């Protein structure tokens, strides 16, 4: 495990999980080793997590002076780690008490922060504190859980002089949105990792000057993500909103169904939210309560084009195409619901994807844009074009389903083992619709008014090519181009795909 020597000679340790741009992570506790952060729900797939063991915790050394464990005196440790890593600016994540340390660091070194993520972080450093009465009221959200009566009785019986270990044990069920085996295992590990003697010093007198901290944060130009759990009692979502208001450029996200450890309660939702925030190429827009991620490239005043992926894919499938189009387009590559970094909604019919694309176009003011869509996304796009003829300017359908009933029908497919980059529920829902599509979906093709290009992949595609020619015949004025590449035309033969799209735009009078 790598180590470095901080400003007072104490040797501190950290571990690195994942690859990519570093994300410095400060654990909560207070004074808890960083081991309980794990890989932060799979966030290590997006960033290299630099997990710091605070002085006196984990494998870091005990300081000569225990008083240096006070929170404000650990700001120098974070700065020493930044220098050790050779970074001019850092992306910094703090959980719970570690979030307060992250705030103090940002106030002391605003020029060193590239982005700041505060996860379930009580706002003590900002003077935003949840009262005992507010916390007691907040835990009533669990009143219908079978464990609640016993746990609530134990919580009410815990006095101010109770040992810290007992406080953690009693509070643990209320700190997780789902008090199951994974949460119980995590809670037990947290208890083992905490330096309880040092924890008593952490909140020592003089650790915070909220007014001065808030003033200093006025110089922070970096974006801030404040992520709260819907069921967390400290901070409650309302208190997290108060904390977010203390920063010049902050976004508040409340993770549904989560408590104080949101990456344990819903790993995918947590990792997606933080990954979107940290990636400067990715933006989000909320459509009907659903956060849709999208990648943007090209000049803001260039003509817009929206790229929509197929089933199981995401916006990154368009990287090669998007880079080329960005030379003279404003490119928006969308992650459909259940895919990539967009929300998992559980509603994955073609009509749902149709409505997501339509809402996306309206939300970003992209009415009249060219829409280039592949496979499942192309099916949803031509449903949108026939339902709202004036919404799409030009339409490119790559290997689109023609909604002819599959013969033979697709059998039920079992979910493969291991993590997926999309919600598997997409598969049975769309397979059922492909097996028995609504006849109106084919009949409505005649209502499409947008100039349309249908791109077919030739005989190696799994889609019958006569269905694609039939699709083009049913859309007024549509053109059909065949590029012998199979189903994945835009990835297998990107140059030919781009040439067809650009020629179509020229002929359509762009």
Coordinates of C-alpha atoms in Angstrom, one line a residue:
X1 CA 0.0 0.0 0.0
X2 CA 1.5 3.4 -1.0
X3 CA 2.4 5.9 1.7
X4 CA 3.5 9.5 2.0
X5 CA 4.7 11.7 4.8
X6 CA 2.5 14.6 5.7
X7 CA 3.4 18.1 7.0
X8 CA 4.1 17.0 10.6
X9 CA 6.1 13.9 9.7
X10 CA 3.2 11.4 10.2
X11 CA 3.2 8.6 7.6
X12 CA -0.2 8.2 6.0
X13 CA -1.4 5.4 3.7
X14 CA -3.8 5.2 0.9
X15 CA -5.0 2.6 -1.6
X16 CA -5.9 3.1 -5.3
X17 CA -8.9 1.2 -6.8
X18 CA -9.6 1.5 -10.5
X19 CA -8.0 3.3 -13.3
X20 CA -8.4 6.7 -14.9
X21 CA -8.4 10.2 -13.5
X22 CA -7.8 10.2 -9.7
X23 CA -10.6 10.9 -7.4
X24 CA -9.4 11.6 -3.8
X25 CA -11.8 10.1 -1.3
X26 CA -12.1 11.0 2.4
X27 CA -13.9 8.5 4.6
X28 CA -16.5 9.4 7.3
X29 CA -16.7 8.0 10.8
X30 CA -15.4 10.2 12.1
X31 CA -11.9 8.7 12.2
X32 CA -12.8 5.6 10.2
X33 CA -10.5 3.8 7.8
X34 CA -11.2 4.1 4.2
X35 CA -11.8 0.4 3.7
X36 CA -15.5 0.7 4.2
X37 CA -15.8 2.8 1.1
X38 CA -14.9 -0.3 -1.0
X39 CA -15.1 0.7 -4.7
X40 CA -18.0 3.1 -4.0
X41 CA -20.6 1.0 -5.7
X42 CA -18.5 0.5 -8.9
X43 CA -17.3 4.1 -9.2
X44 CA -13.9 2.6 -9.7
X45 CA -15.0 1.6 -13.2
X46 CA -15.0 5.3 -14.0
X47 CA -12.2 6.8 -12.0
X48 CA -9.1 5.8 -10.0
X49 CA -10.3 6.1 -6.4
X50 CA -7.5 7.3 -4.1
X51 CA -8.8 6.1 -0.7
X52 CA -7.0 7.9 2.1
X53 CA -6.7 6.3 5.6
X54 CA -6.8 9.3 7.9
X55 CA -4.1 9.6 10.5
X56 CA -4.5 7.0 13.2
X57 CA -6.9 4.9 11.1
X58 CA -6.4 1.9 8.8
X59 CA -2.8 1.4 8.0
X60 CA -1.8 5.1 8.5
X61 CA 0.4 5.8 11.5
X62 CA -0.7 7.2 14.8
X63 CA 0.3 10.9 15.1
X64 CA 2.7 11.9 17.9
X65 CA 0.1 14.5 19.0
X66 CA -3.4 13.1 19.2
X67 CA -4.7 16.6 19.0
X68 CA -3.8 16.7 15.3
X69 CA -6.8 14.4 14.7
X70 CA -9.1 17.3 15.1
X71 CA -10.8 17.8 11.8
X72 CA -9.4 21.2 10.8
X73 CA -5.9 20.1 11.5
X74 CA -6.2 17.3 8.9
X75 CA -6.6 19.8 6.1
X76 CA -2.9 19.7 5.7
X77 CA -3.0 16.0 5.2
X78 CA -5.2 16.4 2.2
X79 CA -2.9 19.1 0.8
X80 CA 0.1 16.8 1.4
X81 CA -1.6 14.0 -0.5
X82 CA -2.4 16.3 -3.4
X83 CA 1.3 17.3 -3.6
X84 CA 2.4 13.7 -3.3
X85 CA 0.2 12.7 -6.2
X86 CA 1.6 15.6 -8.3
X87 CA -1.8 17.1 -9.1
X88 CA -2.3 20.8 -9.6
X89 CA -6.0 20.4 -8.8
X90 CA -8.0 17.5 -7.5
X91 CA -11.4 16.0 -7.7
X92 CA -12.3 15.5 -4.1
X93 CA -15.1 13.3 -2.6
X94 CA -15.9 13.3 1.1
X95 CA -18.4 11.0 2.8
X96 CA -20.2 12.0 6.1
X97 CA -17.6 13.4 8.4
X98 CA -15.1 13.2 5.6
X99 CA -17.4 15.6 3.7
X100 CA -16.8 18.2 6.4
X101 CA -13.1 17.8 6.0
X102 CA -13.5 18.2 2.3
X103 CA -15.4 21.4 2.8
X104 CA -12.7 22.8 5.1
X105 CA -10.0 21.9 2.5
X106 CA -12.0 23.6 -0.3
X107 CA -12.3 26.7 1.9
X108 CA -8.6 26.7 2.6
X109 CA -7.5 25.8 -0.9
X110 CA -10.3 26.8 -3.4
X111 CA -7.8 27.0 -6.2
X112 CA -6.8 23.4 -5.7
X113 CA -10.4 22.0 -6.2
X114 CA -11.4 20.9 -9.7
X115 CA -14.7 19.4 -8.5
X116 CA -16.1 18.6 -5.1
X117 CA -18.5 15.7 -4.2
X118 CA -20.2 15.7 -0.7
X119 CA -21.9 12.4 0.0
X120 CA -24.4 12.2 2.9
X121 CA -22.3 14.9 4.6
X122 CA -23.6 16.6 7.7
X123 CA -23.1 20.4 7.3
X124 CA -21.3 21.0 10.6
X125 CA -18.5 22.8 8.8
X126 CA -21.1 25.1 7.2
X127 CA -23.2 25.6 10.4
X128 CA -26.0 23.5 8.9
X129 CA -26.8 21.0 11.6
X130 CA -29.6 18.5 12.0
X131 CA -31.2 18.8 15.5
X132 CA -32.0 15.8 17.6
X133 CA -35.7 16.5 17.1
X134 CA -35.3 16.6 13.3
X135 CA -33.3 13.4 13.3
X136 CA -35.9 11.6 15.5
X137 CA -38.7 12.7 13.1
X138 CA -36.7 11.6 10.0
X139 CA -36.2 8.0 11.1
X140 CA -40.0 7.6 11.2
X141 CA -39.8 6.9 7.5
X142 CA -38.8 3.3 8.6
X143 CA -41.9 2.9 10.8
X144 CA -43.3 0.1 8.5
X145 CA -40.2 -2.0 8.6
X146 CA -40.3 -5.1 10.8
X147 CA -37.2 -4.2 12.7
X148 CA -38.3 -0.7 13.5
X149 CA -40.0 -1.1 17.0
X150 CA -37.0 -2.9 18.6
X151 CA -34.5 -0.6 16.9
X152 CA -36.5 2.5 17.8
X153 CA -36.7 1.5 21.4
X154 CA -33.0 1.0 21.5
X155 CA -32.4 4.3 19.8
X156 CA -34.6 6.2 22.3
X157 CA -32.8 4.5 25.2
X158 CA -29.4 5.6 24.0
X159 CA -28.2 8.6 26.1
X160 CA -25.5 11.2 25.4
X161 CA -22.9 9.3 27.5
X162 CA -23.4 6.0 25.5
X163 CA -20.1 4.5 24.1
X164 CA -19.6 5.4 20.5
X165 CA -19.6 1.7 19.5
X166 CA -23.1 1.3 21.0
X167 CA -24.3 4.4 19.2
X168 CA -23.1 3.0 15.9
X169 CA -24.7 -0.4 16.6
X170 CA -28.1 1.2 17.5
X171 CA -28.1 3.7 14.6
X172 CA -27.0 1.2 11.9
X173 CA -30.4 0.1 10.8
X174 CA -31.5 3.7 10.3
X175 CA -28.4 4.5 8.3
X176 CA -29.3 2.2 5.4
X177 CA -32.2 2.4 3.0
X178 CA -32.3 -1.4 3.0
X179 CA -31.4 -3.2 6.2
X180 CA -30.5 -6.5 4.6
X181 CA -27.5 -8.8 4.6
X182 CA -25.3 -6.4 2.6
X183 CA -26.1 -3.4 4.9
X184 CA -25.5 -5.5 8.0
X185 CA -22.2 -6.7 6.8
X186 CA -21.2 -3.2 5.9
X187 CA -22.3 -1.8 9.3
X188 CA -20.2 -4.5 11.1
X189 CA -17.1 -3.6 9.0
X190 CA -17.6 0.1 9.7
X191 CA -17.5 -0.5 13.4
X192 CA -14.3 -2.5 13.3
X193 CA -12.5 0.3 11.3
X194 CA -13.2 3.2 13.6
X195 CA -10.5 4.7 15.8
X196 CA -12.8 5.6 18.7
X197 CA -10.3 7.4 20.9
X198 CA -9.3 9.7 18.0
X199 CA -13.0 10.2 17.1
X200 CA -13.5 12.0 20.3
X201 CA -10.9 14.5 19.3
X202 CA -12.3 14.9 15.8
X203 CA -15.1 17.3 16.7
X204 CA -13.0 19.1 19.3
X205 CA -13.5 22.7 20.3
X206 CA -12.3 25.1 17.6
X207 CA -12.6 22.6 14.8
X208 CA -15.2 24.7 13.0
X209 CA -15.8 28.4 12.2
X210 CA -18.9 28.1 9.9
X211 CA -19.1 31.8 9.2
X212 CA -15.5 32.0 8.1
X213 CA -15.8 28.8 6.1
X214 CA -18.9 30.1 4.2
X215 CA -17.1 33.4 3.4
X216 CA -14.0 31.5 2.1
X217 CA -16.1 29.3 -0.1
X218 CA -17.2 32.4 -2.0
X219 CA -13.9 32.0 -3.9
X220 CA -14.7 28.4 -4.9
X221 CA -15.3 28.4 -8.7
X222 CA -15.4 24.6 -9.0
X223 CA -18.7 22.7 -9.4
X224 CA -20.0 20.9 -6.3
X225 CA -22.3 17.9 -6.1
X226 CA -24.2 17.5 -2.8
X227 CA -25.6 13.9 -2.8
X228 CA -28.1 13.0 -0.1
X229 CA -30.0 9.8 0.7
X230 CA -33.8 10.1 0.6
X231 CA -34.0 8.3 4.0
X232 CA -31.0 9.8 5.7
X233 CA -31.6 11.4 9.0
X234 CA -28.3 13.3 9.1
X235 CA -28.3 15.1 6.8
X236 CA -31.9 15.0 5.8
X237 CA -32.5 16.1 2.2
X238 CA -33.8 19.4 3.4
X239 CA -30.5 20.0 5.4
X240 CA -28.5 18.9 2.3
X241 CA -30.3 21.5 0.3
X242 CA -29.3 24.2 2.9
X243 CA -25.7 23.0 2.6
X244 CA -25.8 23.1 -1.2
X245 CA -26.9 26.7 -1.0
X246 CA -23.6 27.7 0.7
X247 CA -21.7 27.1 -2.5
X248 CA -21.6 29.3 -5.6
X249 CA -22.0 26.4 -8.0
X250 CA -23.7 23.4 -6.4
X251 CA -26.1 20.7 -7.6
X252 CA -28.2 18.8 -5.1
X253 CA -29.2 15.2 -5.9
X254 CA -31.3 13.1 -3.6
X255 CA -30.9 9.4 -4.2
X256 CA -34.2 7.6 -3.9
X257 CA -34.5 4.8 -1.3
X258 CA -31.0 5.5 0.1
X259 CA -29.7 6.2 3.5
X260 CA -26.4 7.4 4.9
X261 CA -24.4 5.0 2.7
X262 CA -26.0 5.4 -0.7
X263 CA -23.4 3.3 -2.6
X264 CA -24.5 0.3 -0.4
X265 CA -28.2 0.9 -0.9
X266 CA -28.1 1.2 -4.7
X267 CA -24.6 0.9 -6.1
X268 CA -25.6 1.5 -9.7
X269 CA -27.6 4.7 -9.0
X270 CA -24.8 6.1 -6.9
X271 CA -22.0 5.4 -9.3
X272 CA -24.0 6.7 -12.3
X273 CA -24.8 10.0 -10.5
X274 CA -21.2 10.7 -9.4
X275 CA -19.7 9.5 -12.7
X276 CA -22.0 11.9 -14.7
X277 CA -21.0 14.8 -12.4
X278 CA -17.3 14.1 -12.7
X279 CA -17.2 13.7 -16.5
X280 CA -17.0 17.1 -18.2
X281 CA -18.2 15.6 -21.5
X282 CA -21.4 14.3 -19.9
X283 CA -24.4 16.5 -19.1
X284 CA -27.9 15.6 -17.7
X285 CA -31.4 16.8 -18.3
X286 CA -34.5 15.7 -16.3
X287 CA -37.5 14.7 -18.4
X288 CA -40.6 13.7 -16.5
X289 CA -38.5 13.0 -13.4
X290 CA -35.9 10.9 -15.2
X291 CA -32.3 12.1 -15.5
X292 CA -31.0 11.5 -19.0
X293 CA -27.3 11.7 -19.5
X294 CA -25.9 12.9 -22.8
X295 CA -22.5 13.7 -24.3
X296 CA -22.1 17.0 -26.1
X297 CA -19.5 18.1 -28.6
X298 CA -19.2 20.8 -31.3
X299 CA -19.9 24.5 -31.4
X300 CA -23.0 25.7 -29.6
X301 CA -24.3 27.6 -32.6
X302 CA -23.7 24.7 -35.1
X303 CA -26.7 22.8 -36.5
X304 CA -27.8 20.1 -34.0
X305 CA -27.8 16.4 -34.4
X306 CA -29.0 13.9 -31.8
X307 CA -27.5 10.4 -31.8
X308 CA -29.6 7.6 -30.3
X309 CA -28.0 4.2 -29.5
X310 CA -29.5 0.6 -29.7
X311 CA -30.3 -1.9 -27.1
X312 CA -27.6 -2.6 -24.5
X313 CA -25.4 0.2 -25.9
X314 CA -25.0 3.8 -24.8
X315 CA -23.8 7.1 -26.0
X316 CA -20.1 6.0 -26.3
X317 CA -21.0 3.8 -29.3
X318 CA -21.2 7.0 -31.3
X319 CA -17.7 8.3 -30.3
X320 CA -16.1 7.9 -33.8
X321 CA -19.2 9.3 -35.5
X322 CA -19.7 12.1 -33.0
X323 CA -16.1 13.3 -33.4
X324 CA -16.5 13.6 -37.1
X325 CA -19.9 15.3 -37.0
X326 CA -18.7 17.7 -34.3
X327 CA -16.7 19.5 -36.9
X328 CA -19.8 21.2 -38.2
X329 CA -22.6 20.1 -35.9
X330 CA -23.6 20.5 -32.3
X331 CA -23.7 16.8 -31.3
X332 CA -25.9 15.4 -28.5
X333 CA -25.3 11.7 -28.0
X334 CA -28.1 10.4 -25.6
X335 CA -28.1 7.6 -23.1
X336 CA -31.7 6.2 -23.2
X337 CA -33.3 5.3 -19.8
X338 CA -31.9 2.1 -18.4
X339 CA -28.6 2.5 -20.4
X340 CA -25.3 4.1 -19.8
X341 CA -25.4 6.9 -17.2
X342 CA -29.1 7.6 -17.4
X343 CA -31.6 6.6 -14.7
X344 CA -33.0 3.1 -14.4
X345 CA -36.7 3.5 -14.5
X346 CA -38.1 0.0 -15.0
X347 CA -40.2 1.2 -17.9
X348 CA -38.6 0.1 -21.1
X349 CA -41.1 -0.2 -23.9
X350 CA -40.6 1.3 -27.3
X351 CA -43.2 3.9 -26.3
X352 CA -41.2 4.8 -23.2
X353 CA -38.0 5.3 -25.3
X354 CA -40.1 7.3 -27.8
X355 CA -41.3 9.6 -25.1
X356 CA -37.7 10.0 -23.6
X357 CA -36.4 11.1 -27.0
X358 CA -39.2 13.5 -27.5
X359 CA -38.8 15.0 -24.0
X360 CA -35.1 15.3 -24.5
X361 CA -35.6 17.3 -27.8
X362 CA -38.1 19.6 -26.2
X363 CA -36.1 20.1 -23.0
X364 CA -33.0 21.2 -24.8
X365 CA -34.7 23.2 -27.5
X366 CA -33.7 20.8 -30.2
X367 CA -37.0 20.9 -32.2
X368 CA -36.1 20.4 -35.9
X369 CA -32.8 18.7 -35.2
X370 CA -31.5 15.8 -37.2
X371 CA -32.0 12.5 -35.3
X372 CA -29.6 9.6 -36.2
X373 CA -30.7 6.4 -34.4
X374 CA -29.7 2.8 -34.4
X375 CA -31.7 -0.4 -33.9
X376 CA -34.0 -0.2 -30.8
X377 CA -33.3 3.6 -30.7
X378 CA -34.3 3.8 -34.4
X379 CA -37.6 2.1 -33.7
X380 CA -38.4 4.6 -30.9
X381 CA -37.3 7.4 -33.2
X382 CA -39.7 6.6 -36.0
X383 CA -42.5 6.1 -33.5
X384 CA -41.8 9.7 -32.4
X385 CA -41.6 11.0 -35.9
X386 CA -45.0 9.6 -36.8
X387 CA -46.6 10.7 -33.5
X388 CA -45.1 14.3 -33.6
X389 CA -44.3 15.0 -37.2
X390 CA -43.0 18.5 -36.6
X391 CA -40.5 17.6 -33.8
X392 CA -37.7 16.0 -35.9
X393 CA -36.1 17.9 -38.8
X394 CA -34.4 15.0 -40.5
X395 CA -34.4 11.3 -39.6
X396 CA -31.7 8.6 -40.1
X397 CA -32.8 5.1 -39.2
X398 CA -29.9 2.6 -39.0
X399 CA -31.0 -1.1 -39.0
X400 CA -34.4 -0.1 -37.5
X401 CA -37.0 -2.6 -36.5
X402 CA -39.9 -2.5 -39.0
X403 CA -42.2 -3.9 -36.3
X404 CA -43.1 -7.0 -38.4
X405 CA -44.0 -9.8 -35.9
X406 CA -40.9 -12.0 -35.4
X407 CA -41.2 -15.5 -36.9
X408 CA -40.2 -17.5 -35.0
X409 CA -40.6 -15.4 -31.9
X410 CA -37.7 -14.7 -29.6
X411 CA -37.6 -17.0 -26.6
X412 CA -37.2 -15.7 -23.1
X413 CA -33.5 -15.0 -22.5
X414 CA -31.8 -15.4 -19.1
X415 CA -29.8 -12.6 -17.8
X416 CA -26.1 -13.2 -18.1
X417 CA -24.0 -13.3 -15.0
X418 CA -21.9 -10.3 -13.9
X419 CA -22.4 -6.6 -14.1
X420 CA -24.1 -5.0 -17.1
X421 CA -23.9 -1.5 -18.5
X422 CA -27.7 -1.4 -18.9
X423 CA -30.8 -2.6 -17.1
X424 CA -31.5 -6.2 -18.1
X425 CA -35.3 -5.5 -17.8
X426 CA -35.0 -3.8 -21.2
X427 CA -34.5 -7.1 -22.9
X428 CA -37.7 -9.0 -22.0
X429 CA -39.8 -5.9 -22.4
X430 CA -38.6 -5.1 -25.9
X431 CA -38.4 -8.7 -27.0
X432 CA -42.1 -9.1 -26.2
X433 CA -42.9 -6.1 -28.2
X434 CA -40.8 -7.3 -31.2
X435 CA -42.6 -10.6 -31.1
X436 CA -46.0 -9.0 -31.2
X437 CA -45.7 -5.3 -32.1
X438 CA -48.7 -3.0 -32.2
X439 CA -50.0 -3.0 -35.8
X440 CA -50.5 0.8 -35.5
X441 CA -46.7 1.2 -35.4
X442 CA -46.4 0.2 -39.0
X443 CA -49.6 1.9 -40.1
X444 CA -48.4 5.2 -38.7
X445 CA -45.2 5.3 -40.8
X446 CA -47.2 7.1 -43.5
X447 CA -47.6 10.1 -41.1
X448 CA -43.8 10.8 -41.0
X449 CA -43.1 14.1 -42.7
X450 CA -39.4 14.4 -41.9
X451 CA -37.0 13.6 -44.7
X452 CA -35.8 10.1 -43.9
X453 CA -32.8 7.9 -44.7
X454 CA -33.0 4.2 -43.9
X455 CA -29.6 2.6 -43.7
X456 CA -29.5 -1.2 -44.1
X457 CA -26.6 -3.5 -43.1
X458 CA -26.9 -6.0 -45.9
X459 CA -27.2 -9.8 -45.8
X460 CA -25.0 -10.3 -42.7
X461 CA -27.5 -8.4 -40.6
X462 CA -29.9 -10.4 -38.4
X463 CA -32.7 -8.1 -39.6
X464 CA -34.4 -9.3 -42.8
X465 CA -33.4 -6.8 -45.4
X466 CA -36.8 -6.9 -47.2
X467 CA -38.3 -5.5 -44.0
X468 CA -36.0 -2.5 -44.1
X469 CA -36.8 -1.9 -47.8
X470 CA -40.5 -2.2 -46.8
X471 CA -39.9 0.3 -44.0
X472 CA -38.5 2.8 -46.4
X473 CA -41.4 2.2 -48.8
X474 CA -43.9 3.1 -46.1
X475 CA -42.3 6.4 -45.1
X476 CA -43.1 9.1 -47.7
X477 CA -40.1 10.1 -49.7
X478 CA -37.7 7.9 -47.7
X479 CA -34.4 6.8 -49.2
X480 CA -32.8 3.4 -48.7
X481 CA -29.0 2.9 -48.6
X482 CA -27.4 -0.5 -48.1
X483 CA -23.9 -0.7 -46.6
X484 CA -22.6 -4.2 -46.3
X485 CA -21.6 -4.2 -42.6
X486 CA -24.1 -6.2 -40.7
X487 CA -26.2 -4.8 -37.9
X488 CA -23.5 -2.4 -36.5
X489 CA -23.0 -0.3 -39.6
X490 CA -21.8 2.9 -37.8
X491 CA -19.1 1.0 -35.8
X492 CA -18.1 -1.5 -38.5
X493 CA -17.9 0.9 -41.4
X494 CA -17.9 4.4 -39.9
X495 CA -16.6 6.2 -43.0
X496 CA -19.3 4.8 -45.3
X497 CA -21.9 5.5 -42.6
X498 CA -20.8 9.1 -42.3
X499 CA -20.6 9.6 -46.1
X500 CA -24.3 8.4 -46.4
X501 CA -25.4 10.7 -43.6
X502 CA -23.7 13.7 -45.0
X503 CA -24.9 13.1 -48.5
X504 CA -28.4 12.8 -47.1
X505 CA -28.2 16.0 -45.2
X506 CA -26.9 17.8 -48.4
X507 CA -29.8 16.4 -50.4
X508 CA -32.3 17.3 -47.7
X509 CA -31.2 20.9 -48.0
X510 CA -29.3 21.3 -44.7

